[in-house]
Amino acid sequence: MLHLARRSFLSLSVGTSLFAVNGARGTVPARPPMLAHEPFTFLFITDTHLQPELDANGGCHMAFRKAKTVPADFAIQGGDHVFDALGVNAGRATMLLDLYRRTADDLTLPVHHTIGNHDCFGVYTKSGALPTDPLYGKKYFEDNFGQLYYAFDHKGVHVVVLDSIGITADRAYEGRIDAAQIAWLSQDLAAQPAGTPIIVVTHIPLVTAIEDYAAPPSIPPAHHGLSVVNAYEVLPLFDHYNVIAVFQGHTHVLERVEWHGVPYITGGAVSGNWWHGTRYGTPEGFMVVDVAGGKVSTRYETYGFRSVDPHNT
């Protein structure tokens, strides 16, 4: 039996098709034959972090105008629409959403939205908001963008959008898919015809090697925020279905990790290094996704933004 530490395995598997031996379950699980579907293209546009500072509004305008020139059926916004609703008062949070709406008018195609951690209002105590506020937490997102998790079908492909934000008792956040959502996901996947190609979207990654790219912080964080802490409860569900890709945001890096035959693709960020240049070498941009023959192919489009305060990593 092959034993690999999680960090070491993920380091090896980024950008490759390496699969780990996983006990009696073996390598790549057997899945039903893939059902045919029509080819199409969509945009994965994540981590816009819209704010009036650092010319973020101008940058988003540039990104959306370029995105509009790409022939695509729809866009998926991968979360963190604004920066930042977690720790600001209601006036600032409302202003950020108004700014996002005006900027998003540049996109003239349907957009499906994913909740990000920064799309939750007033969670940090410094915001001055109380949990009794009608917009507190995820209600801010729901009132403006709709359901926290949901699914839709497009040209024979089933797309599932997850809520990966767990708000903690001490008014912080972690990456988590809660029990009610896991039950819903299990039922939703089981309801699809055998062999249906499936795409999954999450803001906080289910599988990532992000923790290998830099030294750990000197003070460990109070909560597991870089990836979904209970991913081990979600990933086994995908073994039984034709999940052709999982698209992820949050970490602002361009990354592809394969696990049990499923590519977990982190799509960079429109905001790059939070509008300060490149993040671990990933510039400001968005992803174009072509779906054909039961597979996805991607390319990352930059759009020429230049930070007014560069701090490249």
GROMACS .gro file of C-alpha atoms in nm:
model
  313
    1MET     CA    1   0.000   0.000   0.000
    2LEU     CA    2   0.126   0.345  -0.089
    3HIS     CA    3   0.118   0.600   0.192
    4LEU     CA    4   0.149   0.967   0.105
    5ALA     CA    5   0.100   1.267   0.330
    6ARG     CA    6  -0.175   1.495   0.198
    7ARG     CA    7   0.057   1.791   0.138
    8SER     CA    8   0.319   1.575  -0.034
    9PHE     CA    9   0.066   1.400  -0.256
   10LEU     CA   10  -0.098   1.723  -0.365
   11SER     CA   11   0.240   1.870  -0.447
   12LEU     CA   12   0.310   1.577  -0.677
   13SER     CA   13  -0.030   1.580  -0.843
   14VAL     CA   14  -0.070   1.946  -0.940
   15GLY     CA   15  -0.089   1.969  -1.317
   16THR     CA   16  -0.058   1.592  -1.366
   17SER     CA   17  -0.286   1.295  -1.399
   18LEU     CA   18  -0.136   1.111  -1.101
   19PHE     CA   19  -0.382   0.912  -0.893
   20ALA     CA   20  -0.319   0.789  -0.540
   21VAL     CA   21  -0.384   0.438  -0.424
   22ASN     CA   22  -0.660   0.460  -0.164
   23GLY     CA   23  -0.684   0.131   0.017
   24ALA     CA   24  -0.932  -0.123  -0.110
   25ARG     CA   25  -1.099   0.138  -0.327
   26GLY     CA   26  -0.802   0.127  -0.563
   27THR     CA   27  -0.721   0.410  -0.802
   28VAL     CA   28  -0.981   0.564  -1.033
   29PRO     CA   29  -1.331   0.441  -0.943
   30ALA     CA   30  -1.545   0.272  -1.208
   31ARG     CA   31  -1.811   0.506  -1.342
   32PRO     CA   32  -2.098   0.454  -1.587
   33PRO     CA   33  -2.044   0.528  -1.958
   34MET     CA   34  -2.062   0.902  -2.027
   35LEU     CA   35  -2.387   1.024  -2.182
   36ALA     CA   36  -2.353   1.241  -2.489
   37HIS     CA   37  -2.403   1.618  -2.461
   38GLU     CA   38  -2.386   1.924  -2.681
   39PRO     CA   39  -2.057   2.119  -2.670
   40PHE     CA   40  -2.058   2.467  -2.520
   41THR     CA   41  -1.836   2.735  -2.366
   42PHE     CA   42  -1.878   2.922  -2.039
   43LEU     CA   43  -1.673   3.172  -1.840
   44PHE     CA   44  -1.554   3.114  -1.485
   45ILE     CA   45  -1.508   3.460  -1.337
   46THR     CA   46  -1.408   3.455  -0.972
   47ASP     CA   47  -1.284   3.679  -0.691
   48THR     CA   48  -1.364   4.018  -0.838
   49HIS     CA   49  -1.326   4.178  -0.492
   50LEU     CA   50  -1.494   4.495  -0.613
   51GLN     CA   51  -1.414   4.807  -0.412
   52PRO     CA   52  -1.362   5.175  -0.492
   53GLU     CA   53  -0.997   5.164  -0.384
   54LEU     CA   54  -0.694   5.051  -0.591
   55ASP     CA   55  -0.882   5.113  -0.919
   56ALA     CA   56  -1.067   4.787  -0.860
   57ASN     CA   57  -1.377   4.929  -1.027
   58GLY     CA   58  -1.176   5.015  -1.339
   59GLY     CA   59  -1.015   4.672  -1.334
   60CYS     CA   60  -1.350   4.494  -1.318
   61HIS     CA   61  -1.479   4.707  -1.605
   62MET     CA   62  -1.177   4.599  -1.810
   63ALA     CA   63  -1.225   4.232  -1.722
   64PHE     CA   64  -1.597   4.230  -1.794
   65ARG     CA   65  -1.559   4.415  -2.121
   66LYS     CA   66  -1.303   4.159  -2.237
   67ALA     CA   67  -1.519   3.873  -2.113
   68LYS     CA   68  -1.807   4.005  -2.321
   69THR     CA   69  -1.599   3.954  -2.637
   70VAL     CA   70  -1.562   3.579  -2.573
   71PRO     CA   71  -1.841   3.372  -2.731
   72ALA     CA   72  -1.994   3.191  -2.434
   73ASP     CA   73  -2.334   3.061  -2.328
   74PHE     CA   74  -2.315   3.193  -1.972
   75ALA     CA   75  -2.079   3.294  -1.691
   76ILE     CA   76  -2.033   3.152  -1.343
   77GLN     CA   77  -1.920   3.403  -1.081
   78GLY     CA   78  -1.708   3.197  -0.841
   79GLY     CA   79  -1.760   3.410  -0.531
   80ASP     CA   80  -1.613   3.707  -0.346
   81HIS     CA   81  -1.804   3.956  -0.556
   82VAL     CA   82  -1.706   4.245  -0.327
   83PHE     CA   83  -1.432   4.339  -0.085
   84ASP     CA   84  -1.537   4.322   0.183
   85ALA     CA   85  -1.874   4.265   0.352
   86LEU     CA   86  -1.742   4.061   0.647
   87GLY     CA   87  -1.607   4.346   0.855
   88VAL     CA   88  -1.784   4.666   0.745
   89ASN     CA   89  -2.101   4.849   0.841
   90ALA     CA   90  -2.426   4.830   0.648
   91GLY     CA   91  -2.362   5.153   0.459
   92ARG     CA   92  -2.031   5.033   0.319
   93ALA     CA   93  -2.171   4.688   0.239
   94THR     CA   94  -2.464   4.841   0.049
   95MET     CA   95  -2.232   5.072  -0.144
   96LEU     CA   96  -2.014   4.779  -0.251
   97LEU     CA   97  -2.309   4.585  -0.389
   98ASP     CA   98  -2.437   4.890  -0.575
   99LEU     CA   99  -2.092   4.930  -0.728
  100TYR     CA  100  -2.085   4.563  -0.826
  101ARG     CA  101  -2.424   4.581  -0.995
  102ARG     CA  102  -2.325   4.884  -1.202
  103THR     CA  103  -1.999   4.721  -1.307
  104ALA     CA  104  -2.160   4.385  -1.384
  105ASP     CA  105  -2.383   4.558  -1.640
  106ASP     CA  106  -2.080   4.521  -1.869
  107LEU     CA  107  -2.155   4.148  -1.885
  108THR     CA  108  -2.441   4.086  -2.124
  109LEU     CA  109  -2.476   3.710  -2.077
  110PRO     CA  110  -2.653   3.510  -1.804
  111VAL     CA  111  -2.454   3.484  -1.479
  112HIS     CA  112  -2.482   3.212  -1.214
  113HIS     CA  113  -2.352   3.323  -0.875
  114THR     CA  114  -2.152   3.141  -0.606
  115ILE     CA  115  -2.131   3.268  -0.249
  116GLY     CA  116  -1.783   3.363  -0.125
  117ASN     CA  117  -1.668   3.436   0.228
  118HIS     CA  118  -1.639   3.808   0.156
  119ASP     CA  119  -2.002   3.804   0.036
  120CYS     CA  120  -2.126   3.752   0.394
  121PHE     CA  121  -2.227   4.067   0.582
  122GLY     CA  122  -2.127   4.177   0.929
  123VAL     CA  123  -1.980   3.847   1.052
  124TYR     CA  124  -1.671   4.008   1.205
  125THR     CA  125  -1.753   4.196   1.525
  126LYS     CA  126  -1.563   4.502   1.399
  127SER     CA  127  -1.848   4.556   1.152
  128GLY     CA  128  -2.069   4.673   1.437
  129ALA     CA  129  -2.351   4.458   1.297
  130LEU     CA  130  -2.555   4.228   1.516
  131PRO     CA  131  -2.660   3.875   1.422
  132THR     CA  132  -3.018   4.004   1.437
  133ASP     CA  133  -2.954   4.240   1.146
  134PRO     CA  134  -3.183   4.139   0.855
  135LEU     CA  135  -2.885   4.126   0.619
  136TYR     CA  136  -2.647   3.948   0.859
  137GLY     CA  137  -2.428   3.674   0.721
  138LYS     CA  138  -2.547   3.495   0.410
  139LYS     CA  139  -2.876   3.684   0.388
  140TYR     CA  140  -2.677   3.968   0.226
  141PHE     CA  141  -2.588   3.734  -0.060
  142GLU     CA  142  -2.929   3.567  -0.082
  143ASP     CA  143  -3.118   3.894  -0.110
  144ASN     CA  144  -2.897   4.009  -0.395
  145PHE     CA  145  -2.796   3.696  -0.588
  146GLY     CA  146  -3.035   3.418  -0.491
  147GLN     CA  147  -2.994   3.065  -0.358
  148LEU     CA  148  -2.688   2.962  -0.159
  149TYR     CA  149  -2.662   2.627  -0.339
  150TYR     CA  150  -2.849   2.499  -0.639
  151ALA     CA  151  -2.817   2.312  -0.968
  152PHE     CA  152  -2.907   2.369  -1.331
  153ASP     CA  153  -2.880   2.182  -1.660
  154HIS     CA  154  -2.725   2.305  -1.982
  155LYS     CA  155  -2.702   2.113  -2.310
  156GLY     CA  156  -2.695   1.776  -2.138
  157VAL     CA  157  -2.453   1.873  -1.859
  158HIS     CA  158  -2.565   1.904  -1.496
  159VAL     CA  159  -2.402   2.194  -1.306
  160VAL     CA  160  -2.401   2.205  -0.925
  161VAL     CA  161  -2.312   2.525  -0.737
  162LEU     CA  162  -2.220   2.477  -0.370
  163ASP     CA  163  -2.206   2.698  -0.062
  164SER     CA  164  -1.866   2.631   0.095
  165ILE     CA  165  -1.881   2.901   0.365
  166GLY     CA  166  -1.920   2.792   0.725
  167ILE     CA  167  -1.988   3.080   0.965
  168THR     CA  168  -1.845   2.987   1.304
  169ALA     CA  169  -1.984   3.048   1.653
  170ASP     CA  170  -1.708   3.301   1.727
  171ARG     CA  171  -1.810   3.513   1.425
  172ALA     CA  172  -1.546   3.405   1.178
  173TYR     CA  173  -1.560   3.164   0.883
  174GLU     CA  174  -1.419   2.832   0.772
  175GLY     CA  175  -1.444   2.620   0.459
  176ARG     CA  176  -1.729   2.375   0.515
  177ILE     CA  177  -2.013   2.202   0.330
  178ASP     CA  178  -2.278   2.154   0.599
  179ALA     CA  179  -2.474   1.834   0.662
  180ALA     CA  180  -2.799   1.959   0.510
  181GLN     CA  181  -2.620   2.052   0.190
  182ILE     CA  182  -2.437   1.719   0.169
  183ALA     CA  183  -2.773   1.543   0.198
  184TRP     CA  184  -2.914   1.766  -0.078
  185LEU     CA  185  -2.608   1.705  -0.296
  186SER     CA  186  -2.635   1.330  -0.253
  187GLN     CA  187  -3.001   1.337  -0.357
  188ASP     CA  188  -2.937   1.573  -0.649
  189LEU     CA  189  -2.659   1.357  -0.792
  190ALA     CA  190  -2.862   1.039  -0.747
  191ALA     CA  191  -3.153   1.194  -0.938
  192GLN     CA  192  -2.948   1.237  -1.257
  193PRO     CA  193  -2.964   0.977  -1.535
  194ALA     CA  194  -2.671   0.736  -1.509
  195GLY     CA  195  -2.373   0.869  -1.702
  196THR     CA  196  -2.477   1.236  -1.695
  197PRO     CA  197  -2.170   1.465  -1.718
  198ILE     CA  198  -2.154   1.682  -1.407
  199ILE     CA  199  -1.967   2.004  -1.325
  200VAL     CA  200  -1.936   2.123  -0.965
  201VAL     CA  201  -1.857   2.478  -0.851
  202THR     CA  202  -1.737   2.586  -0.506
  203HIS     CA  203  -1.576   2.905  -0.379
  204ILE     CA  204  -1.347   2.759  -0.115
  205PRO     CA  205  -1.160   2.466  -0.274
  206LEU     CA  206  -1.239   2.105  -0.201
  207VAL     CA  207  -0.895   1.993  -0.322
  208THR     CA  208  -0.593   2.223  -0.348
  209ALA     CA  209  -0.218   2.236  -0.292
  210ILE     CA  210  -0.224   2.600  -0.180
  211GLU     CA  211  -0.068   2.520   0.157
  212ASP     CA  212   0.247   2.394  -0.018
  213TYR     CA  213   0.325   2.722  -0.196
  214ALA     CA  214   0.451   2.925   0.100
  215ALA     CA  215   0.576   2.878   0.454
  216PRO     CA  216   0.298   2.828   0.710
  217PRO     CA  217   0.201   3.134   0.915
  218SER     CA  218   0.386   3.181   1.241
  219ILE     CA  219   0.052   3.186   1.424
  220PRO     CA  220  -0.185   2.913   1.303
  221PRO     CA  221  -0.526   3.049   1.204
  222ALA     CA  222  -0.817   2.987   1.437
  223HIS     CA  223  -1.017   2.825   1.157
  224HIS     CA  224  -0.946   2.619   0.845
  225GLY     CA  225  -1.016   2.875   0.576
  226LEU     CA  226  -0.802   2.784   0.272
  227SER     CA  227  -0.994   2.470   0.180
  228VAL     CA  228  -1.308   2.283   0.283
  229VAL     CA  229  -1.232   2.124   0.617
  230ASN     CA  230  -1.476   1.836   0.565
  231ALA     CA  231  -1.398   1.768   0.199
  232TYR     CA  232  -1.352   1.402   0.296
  233GLU     CA  233  -1.732   1.388   0.340
  234VAL     CA  234  -1.797   1.528  -0.007
  235LEU     CA  235  -1.534   1.370  -0.233
  236PRO     CA  236  -1.660   1.009  -0.200
  237LEU     CA  237  -1.991   1.119  -0.355
  238PHE     CA  238  -1.809   1.206  -0.677
  239ASP     CA  239  -1.668   0.852  -0.708
  240HIS     CA  240  -2.006   0.726  -0.825
  241TYR     CA  241  -2.084   0.987  -1.091
  242ASN     CA  242  -1.928   1.136  -1.403
  243VAL     CA  243  -1.798   1.456  -1.246
  244ILE     CA  244  -1.592   1.601  -1.530
  245ALA     CA  245  -1.457   1.901  -1.335
  246VAL     CA  246  -1.480   2.095  -1.010
  247PHE     CA  247  -1.421   2.471  -1.045
  248GLN     CA  248  -1.292   2.661  -0.741
  249GLY     CA  249  -1.199   3.014  -0.636
  250HIS     CA  250  -1.081   3.178  -0.312
  251THR     CA  251  -0.704   3.125  -0.329
  252HIS     CA  252  -0.640   3.350  -0.634
  253VAL     CA  253  -0.408   3.098  -0.798
  254LEU     CA  254  -0.426   2.907  -1.123
  255GLU     CA  255  -0.413   2.541  -1.029
  256ARG     CA  256  -0.528   2.195  -1.142
  257VAL     CA  257  -0.515   1.895  -0.911
  258GLU     CA  258  -0.655   1.554  -1.007
  259TRP     CA  259  -0.805   1.313  -0.757
  260HIS     CA  260  -0.985   0.991  -0.849
  261GLY     CA  261  -1.005   1.101  -1.208
  262VAL     CA  262  -1.169   1.438  -1.131
  263PRO     CA  263  -0.982   1.763  -1.212
  264TYR     CA  264  -1.013   2.024  -0.939
  265ILE     CA  265  -0.947   2.352  -1.119
  266THR     CA  266  -0.883   2.675  -0.930
  267GLY     CA  267  -0.953   2.965  -1.161
  268GLY     CA  268  -0.718   3.248  -1.059
  269ALA     CA  269  -0.883   3.581  -0.979
  270VAL     CA  270  -1.005   3.889  -1.159
  271SER     CA  271  -0.839   4.083  -0.876
  272GLY     CA  272  -0.506   3.898  -0.890
  273ASN     CA  273  -0.327   3.960  -0.562
  274TRP     CA  274  -0.626   4.156  -0.424
  275TRP     CA  275  -0.555   4.433  -0.680
  276HIS     CA  276  -0.185   4.438  -0.588
  277GLY     CA  277  -0.046   4.251  -0.890
  278THR     CA  278   0.023   3.878  -0.924
  279ARG     CA  279  -0.061   3.608  -0.669
  280TYR     CA  280   0.206   3.334  -0.670
  281GLY     CA  281   0.263   3.424  -1.033
  282THR     CA  282  -0.107   3.428  -1.131
  283PRO     CA  283  -0.206   3.764  -1.286
  284GLU     CA  284  -0.546   3.926  -1.293
  285GLY     CA  285  -0.778   3.729  -1.521
  286PHE     CA  286  -1.066   3.490  -1.573
  287MET     CA  287  -1.111   3.141  -1.717
  288VAL     CA  288  -1.269   3.033  -2.046
  289VAL     CA  289  -1.404   2.678  -2.025
  290ASP     CA  290  -1.485   2.465  -2.329
  291VAL     CA  291  -1.702   2.161  -2.255
  292ALA     CA  292  -1.706   1.888  -2.522
  293GLY     CA  293  -1.706   1.510  -2.536
  294GLY     CA  294  -1.743   1.471  -2.161
  295LYS     CA  295  -1.429   1.674  -2.087
  296VAL     CA  296  -1.334   2.032  -2.007
  297SER     CA  297  -1.047   2.235  -2.149
  298THR     CA  298  -0.957   2.572  -2.005
  299ARG     CA  299  -0.756   2.880  -2.084
  300TYR     CA  300  -0.681   3.177  -1.862
  301GLU     CA  301  -0.745   3.521  -2.009
  302THR     CA  302  -0.566   3.823  -1.871
  303TYR     CA  303  -0.697   4.167  -1.955
  304GLY     CA  304  -0.413   4.415  -1.919
  305PHE     CA  305  -0.472   4.557  -1.572
  306ARG     CA  306  -0.181   4.734  -1.404
  307SER     CA  307  -0.193   4.773  -1.028
  308VAL     CA  308  -0.154   5.122  -0.887
  309ASP     CA  309   0.017   4.963  -0.584
  310PRO     CA  310   0.193   4.645  -0.698
  311HIS     CA  311   0.304   4.384  -0.447
  312ASN     CA  312   0.359   4.078  -0.664
  313THR     CA  313   0.403   3.736  -0.508
   0.00000   0.00000   0.00000
